[in-house]
Coordinates of C-alpha atoms and ligand atoms in Angstrom, one line a residue:
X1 CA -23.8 -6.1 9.3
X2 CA -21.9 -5.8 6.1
X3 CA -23.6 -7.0 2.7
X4 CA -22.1 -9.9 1.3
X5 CA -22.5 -9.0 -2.4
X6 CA -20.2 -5.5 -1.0
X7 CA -17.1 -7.3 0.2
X8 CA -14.3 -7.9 -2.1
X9 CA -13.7 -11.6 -2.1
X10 CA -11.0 -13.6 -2.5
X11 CA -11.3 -16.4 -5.0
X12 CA -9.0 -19.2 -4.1
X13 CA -10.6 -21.9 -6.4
X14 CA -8.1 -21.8 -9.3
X15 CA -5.8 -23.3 -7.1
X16 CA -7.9 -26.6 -7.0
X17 CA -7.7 -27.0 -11.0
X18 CA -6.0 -30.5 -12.1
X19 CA -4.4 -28.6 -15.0
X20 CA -1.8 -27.2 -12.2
X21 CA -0.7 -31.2 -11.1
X22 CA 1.8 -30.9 -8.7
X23 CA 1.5 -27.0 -8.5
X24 CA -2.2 -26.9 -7.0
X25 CA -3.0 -27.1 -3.7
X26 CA -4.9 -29.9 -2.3
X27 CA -7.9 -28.8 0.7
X28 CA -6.3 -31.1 2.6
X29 CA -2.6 -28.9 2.4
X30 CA -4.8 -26.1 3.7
X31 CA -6.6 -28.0 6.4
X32 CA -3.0 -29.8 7.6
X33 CA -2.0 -25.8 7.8
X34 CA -5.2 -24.5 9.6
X35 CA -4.4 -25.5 13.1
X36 CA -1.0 -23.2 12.9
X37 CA -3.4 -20.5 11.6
X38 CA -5.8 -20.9 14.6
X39 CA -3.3 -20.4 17.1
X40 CA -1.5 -17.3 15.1
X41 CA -5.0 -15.6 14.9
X42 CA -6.2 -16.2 18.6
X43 CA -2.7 -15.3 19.5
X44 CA -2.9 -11.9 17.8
X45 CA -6.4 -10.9 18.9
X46 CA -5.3 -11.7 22.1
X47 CA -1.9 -9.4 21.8
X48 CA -4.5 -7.0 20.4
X49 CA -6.5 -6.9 23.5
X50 CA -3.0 -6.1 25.5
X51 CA -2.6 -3.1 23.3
X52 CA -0.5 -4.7 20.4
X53 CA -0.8 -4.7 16.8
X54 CA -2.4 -1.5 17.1
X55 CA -3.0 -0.7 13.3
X56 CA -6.1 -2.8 13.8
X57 CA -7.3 -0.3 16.0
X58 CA -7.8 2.3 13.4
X59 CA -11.1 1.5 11.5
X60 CA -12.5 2.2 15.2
X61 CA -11.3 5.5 15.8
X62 CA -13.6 8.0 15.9
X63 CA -12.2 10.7 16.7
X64 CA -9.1 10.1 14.8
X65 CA -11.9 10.3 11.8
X66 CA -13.5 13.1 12.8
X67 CA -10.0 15.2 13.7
X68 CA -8.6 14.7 9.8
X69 CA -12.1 15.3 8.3
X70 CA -12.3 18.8 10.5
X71 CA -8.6 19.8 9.6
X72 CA -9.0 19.2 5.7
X73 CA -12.6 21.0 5.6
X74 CA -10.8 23.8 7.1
X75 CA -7.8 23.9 4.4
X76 CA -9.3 22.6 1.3
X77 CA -11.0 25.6 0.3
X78 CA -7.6 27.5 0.4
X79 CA -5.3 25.3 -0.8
X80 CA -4.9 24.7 -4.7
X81 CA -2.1 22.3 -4.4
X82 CA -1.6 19.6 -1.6
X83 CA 2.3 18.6 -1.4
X84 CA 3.1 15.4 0.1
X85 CA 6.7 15.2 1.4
X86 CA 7.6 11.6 2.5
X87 CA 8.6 8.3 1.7
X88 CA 7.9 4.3 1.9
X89 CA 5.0 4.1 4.1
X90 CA 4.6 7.5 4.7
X91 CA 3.9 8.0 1.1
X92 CA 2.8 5.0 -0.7
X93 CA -0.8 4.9 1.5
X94 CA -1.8 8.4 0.2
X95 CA -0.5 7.6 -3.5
X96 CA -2.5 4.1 -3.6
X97 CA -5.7 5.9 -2.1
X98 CA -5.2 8.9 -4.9
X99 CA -5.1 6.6 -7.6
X100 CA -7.7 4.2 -6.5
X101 CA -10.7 6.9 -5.8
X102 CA -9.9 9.9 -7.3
X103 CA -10.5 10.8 -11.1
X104 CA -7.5 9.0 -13.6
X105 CA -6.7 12.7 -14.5
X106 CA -7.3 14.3 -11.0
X107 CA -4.6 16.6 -11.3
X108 CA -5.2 18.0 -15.2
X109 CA -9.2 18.8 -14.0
X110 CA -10.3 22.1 -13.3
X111 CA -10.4 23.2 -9.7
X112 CA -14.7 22.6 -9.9
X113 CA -14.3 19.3 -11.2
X114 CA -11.7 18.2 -8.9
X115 CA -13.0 19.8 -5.7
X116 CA -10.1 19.7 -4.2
X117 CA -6.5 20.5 -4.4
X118 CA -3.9 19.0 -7.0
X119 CA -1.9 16.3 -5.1
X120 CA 2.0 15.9 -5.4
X121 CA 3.1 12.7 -3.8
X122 CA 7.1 13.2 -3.2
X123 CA 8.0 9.9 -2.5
X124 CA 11.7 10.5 -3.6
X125 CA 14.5 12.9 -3.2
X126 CA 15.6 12.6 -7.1
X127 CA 16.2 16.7 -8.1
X128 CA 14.5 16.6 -11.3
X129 CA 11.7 15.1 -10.1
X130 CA 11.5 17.0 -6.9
X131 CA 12.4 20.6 -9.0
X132 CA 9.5 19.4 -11.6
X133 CA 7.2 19.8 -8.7
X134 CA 8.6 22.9 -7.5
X135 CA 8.6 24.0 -11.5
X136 CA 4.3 23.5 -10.7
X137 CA 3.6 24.8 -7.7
X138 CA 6.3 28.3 -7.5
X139 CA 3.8 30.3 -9.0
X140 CA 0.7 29.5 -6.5
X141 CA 2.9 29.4 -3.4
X142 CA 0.7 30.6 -0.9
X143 CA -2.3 28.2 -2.0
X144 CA 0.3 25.3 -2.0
X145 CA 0.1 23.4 1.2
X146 CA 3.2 20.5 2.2
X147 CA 2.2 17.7 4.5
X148 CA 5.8 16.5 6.3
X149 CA 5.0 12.7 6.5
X150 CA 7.7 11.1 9.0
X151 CA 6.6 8.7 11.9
X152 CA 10.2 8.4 13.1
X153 CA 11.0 12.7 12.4
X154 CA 14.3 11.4 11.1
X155 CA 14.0 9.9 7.7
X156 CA 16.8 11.8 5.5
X157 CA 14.5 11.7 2.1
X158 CA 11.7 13.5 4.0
X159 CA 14.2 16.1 5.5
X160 CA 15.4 17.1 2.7
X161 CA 13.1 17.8 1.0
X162 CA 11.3 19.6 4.5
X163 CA 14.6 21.8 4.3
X164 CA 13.9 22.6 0.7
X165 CA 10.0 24.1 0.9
X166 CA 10.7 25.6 4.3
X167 CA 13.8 27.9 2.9
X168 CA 11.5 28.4 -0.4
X169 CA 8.5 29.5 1.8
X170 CA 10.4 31.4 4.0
X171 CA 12.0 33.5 1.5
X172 CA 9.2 34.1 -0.7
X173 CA 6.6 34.8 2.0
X174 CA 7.9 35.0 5.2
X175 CA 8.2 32.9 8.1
X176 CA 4.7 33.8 9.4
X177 CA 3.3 32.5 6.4
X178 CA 5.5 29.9 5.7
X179 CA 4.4 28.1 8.9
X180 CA 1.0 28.0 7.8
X181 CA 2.0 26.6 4.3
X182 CA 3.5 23.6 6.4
X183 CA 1.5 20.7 7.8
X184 CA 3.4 17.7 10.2
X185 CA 2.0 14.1 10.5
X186 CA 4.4 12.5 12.8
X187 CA 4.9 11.1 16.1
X188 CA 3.0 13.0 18.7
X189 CA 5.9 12.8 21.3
X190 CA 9.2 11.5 20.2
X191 CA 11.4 12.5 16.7
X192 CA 13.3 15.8 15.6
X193 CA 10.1 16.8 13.5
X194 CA 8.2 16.5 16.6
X195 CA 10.2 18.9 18.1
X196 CA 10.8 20.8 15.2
X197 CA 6.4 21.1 15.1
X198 CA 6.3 21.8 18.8
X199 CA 9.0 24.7 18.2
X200 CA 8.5 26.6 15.4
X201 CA 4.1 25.8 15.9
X202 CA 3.4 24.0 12.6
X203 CA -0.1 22.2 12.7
X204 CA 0.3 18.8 13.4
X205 CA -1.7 15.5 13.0
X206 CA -0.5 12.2 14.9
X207 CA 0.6 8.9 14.0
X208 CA -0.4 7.5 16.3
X209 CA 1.6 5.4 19.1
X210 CA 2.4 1.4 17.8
X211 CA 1.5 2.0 13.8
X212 CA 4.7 2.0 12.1
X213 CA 4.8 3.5 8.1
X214 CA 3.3 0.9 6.4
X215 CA 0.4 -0.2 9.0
X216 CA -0.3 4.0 8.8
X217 CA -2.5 4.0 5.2
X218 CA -5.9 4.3 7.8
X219 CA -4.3 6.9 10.3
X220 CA -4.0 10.4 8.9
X221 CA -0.6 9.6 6.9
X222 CA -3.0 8.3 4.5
X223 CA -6.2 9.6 5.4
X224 CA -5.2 13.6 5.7
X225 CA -3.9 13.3 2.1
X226 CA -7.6 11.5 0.9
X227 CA -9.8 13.9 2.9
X228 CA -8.2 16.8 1.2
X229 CA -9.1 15.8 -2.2
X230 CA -12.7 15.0 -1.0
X231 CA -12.1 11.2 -0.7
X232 CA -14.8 9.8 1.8
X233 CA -12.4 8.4 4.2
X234 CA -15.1 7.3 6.4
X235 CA -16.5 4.9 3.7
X236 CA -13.0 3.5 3.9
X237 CA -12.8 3.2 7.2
X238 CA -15.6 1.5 7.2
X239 CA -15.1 -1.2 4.6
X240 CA -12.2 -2.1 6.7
X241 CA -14.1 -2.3 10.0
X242 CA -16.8 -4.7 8.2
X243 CA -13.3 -6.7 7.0
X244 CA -11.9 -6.6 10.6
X245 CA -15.5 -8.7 11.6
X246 CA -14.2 -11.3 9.3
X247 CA -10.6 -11.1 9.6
X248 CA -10.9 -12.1 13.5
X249 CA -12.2 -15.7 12.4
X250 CA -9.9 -18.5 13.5
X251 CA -11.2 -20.5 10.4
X252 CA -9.5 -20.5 7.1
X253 CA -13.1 -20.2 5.3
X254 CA -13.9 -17.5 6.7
X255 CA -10.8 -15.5 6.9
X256 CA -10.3 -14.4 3.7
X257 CA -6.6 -13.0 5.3
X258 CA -6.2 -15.7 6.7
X259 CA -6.2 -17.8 3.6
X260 CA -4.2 -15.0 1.6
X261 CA -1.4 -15.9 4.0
X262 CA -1.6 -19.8 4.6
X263 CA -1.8 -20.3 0.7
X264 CA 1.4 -17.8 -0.1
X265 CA 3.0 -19.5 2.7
X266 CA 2.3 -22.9 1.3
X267 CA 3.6 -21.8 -2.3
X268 CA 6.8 -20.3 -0.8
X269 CA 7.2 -23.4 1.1
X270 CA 7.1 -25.4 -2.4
X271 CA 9.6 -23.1 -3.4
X272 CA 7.6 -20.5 -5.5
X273 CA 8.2 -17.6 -3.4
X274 CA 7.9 -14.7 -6.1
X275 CA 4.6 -13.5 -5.5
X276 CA 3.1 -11.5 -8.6
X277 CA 0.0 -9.2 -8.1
X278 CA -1.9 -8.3 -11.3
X279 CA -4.1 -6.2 -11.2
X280 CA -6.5 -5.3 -14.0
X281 CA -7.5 -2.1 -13.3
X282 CA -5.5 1.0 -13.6
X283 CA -7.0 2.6 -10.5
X284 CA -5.7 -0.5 -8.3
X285 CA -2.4 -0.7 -9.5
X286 CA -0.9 1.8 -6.8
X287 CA -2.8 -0.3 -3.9
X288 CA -0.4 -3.4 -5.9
X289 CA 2.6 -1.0 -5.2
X290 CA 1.9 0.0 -1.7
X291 CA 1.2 -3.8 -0.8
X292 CA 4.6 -4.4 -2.5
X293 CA 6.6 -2.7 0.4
X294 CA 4.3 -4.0 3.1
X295 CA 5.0 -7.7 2.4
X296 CA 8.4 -7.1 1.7
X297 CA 9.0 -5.0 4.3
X298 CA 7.4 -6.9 6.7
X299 CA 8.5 -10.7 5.5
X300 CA 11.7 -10.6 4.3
X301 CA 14.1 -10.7 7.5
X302 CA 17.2 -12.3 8.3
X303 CA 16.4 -13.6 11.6
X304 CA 13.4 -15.7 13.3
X305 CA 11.0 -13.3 15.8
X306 CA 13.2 -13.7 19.1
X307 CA 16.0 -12.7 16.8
X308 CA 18.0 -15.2 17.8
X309 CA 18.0 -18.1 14.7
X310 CA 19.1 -16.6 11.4
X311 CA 16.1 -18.2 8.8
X312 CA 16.8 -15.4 6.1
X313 CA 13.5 -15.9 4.3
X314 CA 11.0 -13.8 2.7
X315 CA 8.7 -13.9 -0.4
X316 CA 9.2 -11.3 -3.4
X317 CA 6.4 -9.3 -3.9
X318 CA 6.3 -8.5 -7.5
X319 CA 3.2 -5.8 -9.1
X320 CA 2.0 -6.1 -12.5
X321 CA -0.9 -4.8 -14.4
X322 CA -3.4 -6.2 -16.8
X323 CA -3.6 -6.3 -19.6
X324 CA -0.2 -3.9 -20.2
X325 CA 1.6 -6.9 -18.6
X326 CA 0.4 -9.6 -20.9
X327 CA 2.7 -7.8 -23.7
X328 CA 5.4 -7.3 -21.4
X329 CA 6.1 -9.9 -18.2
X330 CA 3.1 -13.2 -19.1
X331 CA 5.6 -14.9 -21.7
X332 CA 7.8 -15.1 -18.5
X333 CA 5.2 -16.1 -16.2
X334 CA 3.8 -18.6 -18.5
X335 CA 6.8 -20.2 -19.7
X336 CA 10.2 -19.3 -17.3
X337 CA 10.6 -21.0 -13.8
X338 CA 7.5 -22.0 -12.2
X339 CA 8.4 -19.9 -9.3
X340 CA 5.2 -17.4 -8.9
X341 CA 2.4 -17.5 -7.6
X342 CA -0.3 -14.7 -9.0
X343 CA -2.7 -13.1 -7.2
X344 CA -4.8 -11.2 -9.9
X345 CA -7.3 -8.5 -8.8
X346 CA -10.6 -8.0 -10.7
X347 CA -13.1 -5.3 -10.8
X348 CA -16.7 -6.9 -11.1
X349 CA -18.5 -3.3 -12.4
X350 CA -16.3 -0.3 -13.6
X351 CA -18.1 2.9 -12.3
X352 CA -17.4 4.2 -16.1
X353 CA -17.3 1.9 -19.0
X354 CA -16.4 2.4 -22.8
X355 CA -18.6 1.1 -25.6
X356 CA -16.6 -0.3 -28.5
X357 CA -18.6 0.9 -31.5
X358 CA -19.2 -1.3 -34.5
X359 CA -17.8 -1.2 -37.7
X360 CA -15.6 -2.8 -40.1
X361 CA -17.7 -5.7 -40.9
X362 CA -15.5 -7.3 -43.5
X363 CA -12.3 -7.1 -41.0
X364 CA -12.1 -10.3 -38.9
X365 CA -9.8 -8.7 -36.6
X366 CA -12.3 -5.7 -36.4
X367 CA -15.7 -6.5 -36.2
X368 CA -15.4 -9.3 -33.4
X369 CA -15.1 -5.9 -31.2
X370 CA -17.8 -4.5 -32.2
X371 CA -20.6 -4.0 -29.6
X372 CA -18.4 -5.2 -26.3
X373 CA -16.8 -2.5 -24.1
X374 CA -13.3 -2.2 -22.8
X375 CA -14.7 -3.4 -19.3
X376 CA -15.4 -6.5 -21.0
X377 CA -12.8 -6.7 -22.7
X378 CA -10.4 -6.0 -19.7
X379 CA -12.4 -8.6 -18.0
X380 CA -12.5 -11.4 -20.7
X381 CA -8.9 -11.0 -21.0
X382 CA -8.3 -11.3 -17.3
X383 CA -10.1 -14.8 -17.6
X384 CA -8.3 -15.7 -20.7
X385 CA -4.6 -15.1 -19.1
X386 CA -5.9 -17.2 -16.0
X387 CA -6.9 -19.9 -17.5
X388 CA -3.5 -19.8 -20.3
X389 CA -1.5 -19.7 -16.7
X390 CA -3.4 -22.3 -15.7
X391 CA -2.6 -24.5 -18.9
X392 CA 0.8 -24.4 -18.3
X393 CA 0.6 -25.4 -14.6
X394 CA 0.8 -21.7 -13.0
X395 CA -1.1 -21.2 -10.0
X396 CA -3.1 -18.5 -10.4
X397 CA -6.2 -17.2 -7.6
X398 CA -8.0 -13.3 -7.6
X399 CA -9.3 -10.9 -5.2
X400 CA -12.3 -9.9 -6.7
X401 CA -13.8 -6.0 -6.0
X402 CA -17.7 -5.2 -6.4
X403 CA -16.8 -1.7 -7.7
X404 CA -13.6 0.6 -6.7
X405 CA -15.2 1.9 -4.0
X406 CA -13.8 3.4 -1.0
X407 CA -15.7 0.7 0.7
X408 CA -14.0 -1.8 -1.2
X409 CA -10.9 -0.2 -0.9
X410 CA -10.6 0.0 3.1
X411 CA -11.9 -3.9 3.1
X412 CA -8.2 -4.4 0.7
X413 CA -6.2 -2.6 3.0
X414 CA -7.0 -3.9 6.0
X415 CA -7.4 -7.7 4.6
X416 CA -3.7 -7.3 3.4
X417 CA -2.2 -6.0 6.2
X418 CA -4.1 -8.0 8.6
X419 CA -2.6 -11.0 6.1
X420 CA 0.7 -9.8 6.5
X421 CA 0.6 -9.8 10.6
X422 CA -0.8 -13.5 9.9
X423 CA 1.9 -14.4 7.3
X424 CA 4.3 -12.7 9.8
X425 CA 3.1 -15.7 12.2
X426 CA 3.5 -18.3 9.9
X427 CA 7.0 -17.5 9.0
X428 CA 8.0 -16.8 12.5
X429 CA 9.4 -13.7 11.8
X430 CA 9.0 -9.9 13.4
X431 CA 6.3 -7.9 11.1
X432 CA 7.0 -4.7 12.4
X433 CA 10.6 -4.0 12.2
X434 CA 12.8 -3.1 9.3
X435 CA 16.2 -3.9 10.7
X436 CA 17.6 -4.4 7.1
X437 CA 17.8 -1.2 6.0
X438 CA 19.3 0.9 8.9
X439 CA 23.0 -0.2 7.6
X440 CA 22.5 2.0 4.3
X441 CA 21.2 4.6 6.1
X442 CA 24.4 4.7 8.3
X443 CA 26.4 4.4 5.6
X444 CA 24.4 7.7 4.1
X445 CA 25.2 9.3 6.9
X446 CA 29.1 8.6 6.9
X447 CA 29.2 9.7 3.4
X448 CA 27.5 12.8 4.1
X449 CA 29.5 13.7 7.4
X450 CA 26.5 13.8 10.4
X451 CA 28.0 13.8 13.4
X452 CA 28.3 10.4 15.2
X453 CA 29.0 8.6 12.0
X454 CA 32.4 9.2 11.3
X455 CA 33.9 5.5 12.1
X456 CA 32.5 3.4 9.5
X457 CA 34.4 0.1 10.1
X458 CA 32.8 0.5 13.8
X459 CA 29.4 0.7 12.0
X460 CA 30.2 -2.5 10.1
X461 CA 31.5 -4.3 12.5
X462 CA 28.4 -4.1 14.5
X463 CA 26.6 -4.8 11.9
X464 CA 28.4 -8.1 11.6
X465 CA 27.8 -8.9 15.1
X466 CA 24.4 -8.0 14.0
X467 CA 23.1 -10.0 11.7
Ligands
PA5_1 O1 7.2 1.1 6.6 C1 8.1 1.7 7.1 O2 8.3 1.6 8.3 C2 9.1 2.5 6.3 O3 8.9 2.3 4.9 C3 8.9 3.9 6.6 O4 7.6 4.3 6.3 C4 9.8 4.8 5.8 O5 11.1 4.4 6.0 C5 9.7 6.3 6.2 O6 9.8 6.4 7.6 P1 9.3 7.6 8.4 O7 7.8 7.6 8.2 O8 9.7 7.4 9.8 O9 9.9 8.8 7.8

């Protein structure tokens, strides 16, 4: 049974303040909304017992677990950098994780402090960026390892840049070598990486079947990645097996996912549908980022579930940080539109804090400083923005963390995404597809003359007929 002092809560309460007038939310909003919630949540844990939604399934698996843990003790003592080449969901999980539990300077450590490999997240195919990595890595080739991150096998950006390290491996050290250099997470049956795995022999690690990219942070696209550079992935797993306990509550108390979803549902319905996470903490801010596709990705669509009625809807997700933001986007927040709502996340104890020595007695602006720390100071801040939004009638609530924990950490994951499938519900739309973006990648095609693409006014007119 999990601790209640070591679950990340969310704090909903600022929403109640009289300060916000028509922009708070009243109980009774909520409670008008909770039957709709009931039925959404006993729906999906009954598609869940019928095999859908089958990202929920991860916290459970075992073996899953124990198959990463057992690949990445067997490379990690060889491998001096880990190169992930992938994009949207198949890179944002391991970049978010990286950032959240590994050292702020992971990669500038020496190899004993770090423990494991330097991590290269490739979540782009822009050449400078891509040739600064290779500018890294050239001269430890054969203790650089690439993990090929595609669910589908297909994505262009990812095989690209799998073209690019397996011609550079194969020249430099052969293709015998090479294919040990070379790590697949992908489909285990369908896709041209699959194939390509199963052909040439590449190790491989599954997606596995129903968890599209960005429900895949828990499986090994995320988890392979963590376990390498010694992140305990089954603390992770296991804050978001204790969240999974609460997350099945039909109750809107209880469900801390639950309520994530009715009250950004309820703010986009009174027409605030830009929705701004802020975190303060620099270790967090990448979990911001990978939430910001997975609400987007998942909300946003043209057309109502049974694809039939075009509703076009969708909030904005937007990611700030604290307090680098307040100098940068809170004069908008506080005083443009009234079109947000924040959702700030807090870290109750920093696993290292700073003192702020004293001195300067005779300077005002000085010695007030004196004797805090930058925790407190990032935290007195945080409070001071919320309740400056809240003067001005923003609404403003926080998803507070014990520590950044990897406990902590799987409980976010899996609240959010369990909030998105919830969300999903609520806005009657299709969480899993991505039908929006397949036109550009059609076009890409055209433009770069693949086979099969070479009628573009067919492509658009299907499109048309489309959406
Ligand atoms: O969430 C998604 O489904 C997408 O963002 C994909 O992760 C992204 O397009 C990459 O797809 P794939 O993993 O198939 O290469």
């Amino acid at each position: 049974m999990a601790r209640k002092n070591q679950m990340i809560a969310l704090d909903v309460s600022p929403l109640a303040n009289r300060k916000l007038g028509k922009y708070g939310l009243t109980r009774a909003q909520l409670n008008r909304l909770a039957p709709r919630v009931k039925r959404i949540v006993t729906r999906v844990e009954r598609e869940r017992g019928d095999g859908g939604h089958r990202y929920r399934e991860l916290p459970h698996d075992r073996l899953m677990r124990q198959a990463v843990e057992e690949f990445a003790k067997a490379l990690r003592p060889k491998t001096q950098n880990l190169v992930v080449l992938g994009i949207g969901g198949s890179a944002l999980g391991a970049t978010a994780l990286h950032q959240a539990l590994n050292h702020p300077q992971y990669n500038l450590l020496s190899r004993r402090k770090r423990g494991g490999p330097r991590l290269f997240v490739m979540d782009n195919v822009d050449p400078a960026h891509f040739a600064g990595m290779l500018d890294v890595i050239k001269d430890d080739l054969p203790g650089t390892l690439f993990n090929v991150v595609t669910k589908s096998g297909e994505t262009t950006e990812c095989l690209s840049q799998f073209l690019v390290v397996r011609n550079l491996l194969t020249r430099r050290l052969g293709r015998e070598e090479a294919k040990r250099r070379i790590v697949v997470t992908t489909d285990s049956h369908s896709g041209t990486m699959r194939a390509i795995a199963d052909r040439e022999g590449f190790a491989s690690l599954p997606v596995p079947d129903g968890v599209g990219g960005r429900f895949s942070v828990l499986s090994a696209v995320g988890l392979f990645p963590a376990a390498m550079c010694g992140i305990d992935i089954k603390a992770v797993l296991k804050g978001a097996a204790e969240m999974d306990d609460m997350v099945r509550s039909t109750s809107l108390q209880r469900n801390p996912a639950a309520l994530f979803a009715a009250v950004n549902y309820l703010y986009y319905k009174k027409g605030l549908d830009l929705s701004v996470m802020m975190p303060y903490s620099n270790a967090l801010s990448g979990l911001a980022d990978w939430f910001r596709q997975l609400w987007a990705e998942s909300l946003g669509k043209a057309r109502n579930e049974s694809g039939g009625k075009l509703i076009s809807v969708g909030p904005t997700p937007i990611r700030a940080l604290g307090t680098t933001d307040q100098h940068s986007q809170l004069q908008l927040y506080r005083e443009g539109p009234n079109n947000k709502l924040i959702t700030f996340l807090e870290v109750s104890r920093f696993d290292k804090d700073v003192p702020i020595p004293k001195a300067y007695k005779d300077q005002p602006a000085l010695s007030y400083l004196g004797g805090t720390s930058m925790g407190k100071l990032l935290n007195t801040e945080k409070q001071a923005t919320e309740q400056a939004l809240l003067a001005s009638s923003r609404p403003c609530m926080t998803i507070r963390f014990p520590s950044v924990s990897p406990h902590a950490v799987g409980q976010f994951i899996y609240m959010l995404e369990v909030a998105t499938t919830i969300a999903a519900g609520l806005f009657g739309v299709n969480p899993y597809d991505q039908p929006g973006v397949e036109l550009g990648k059609k076009i890409t095609y055209h433009l770069l003359g693949r086979e099969g693409y070479g009628n573009i006014n067919a492509l658009m007119h299907r499109e048309r007929h489309q959406t």
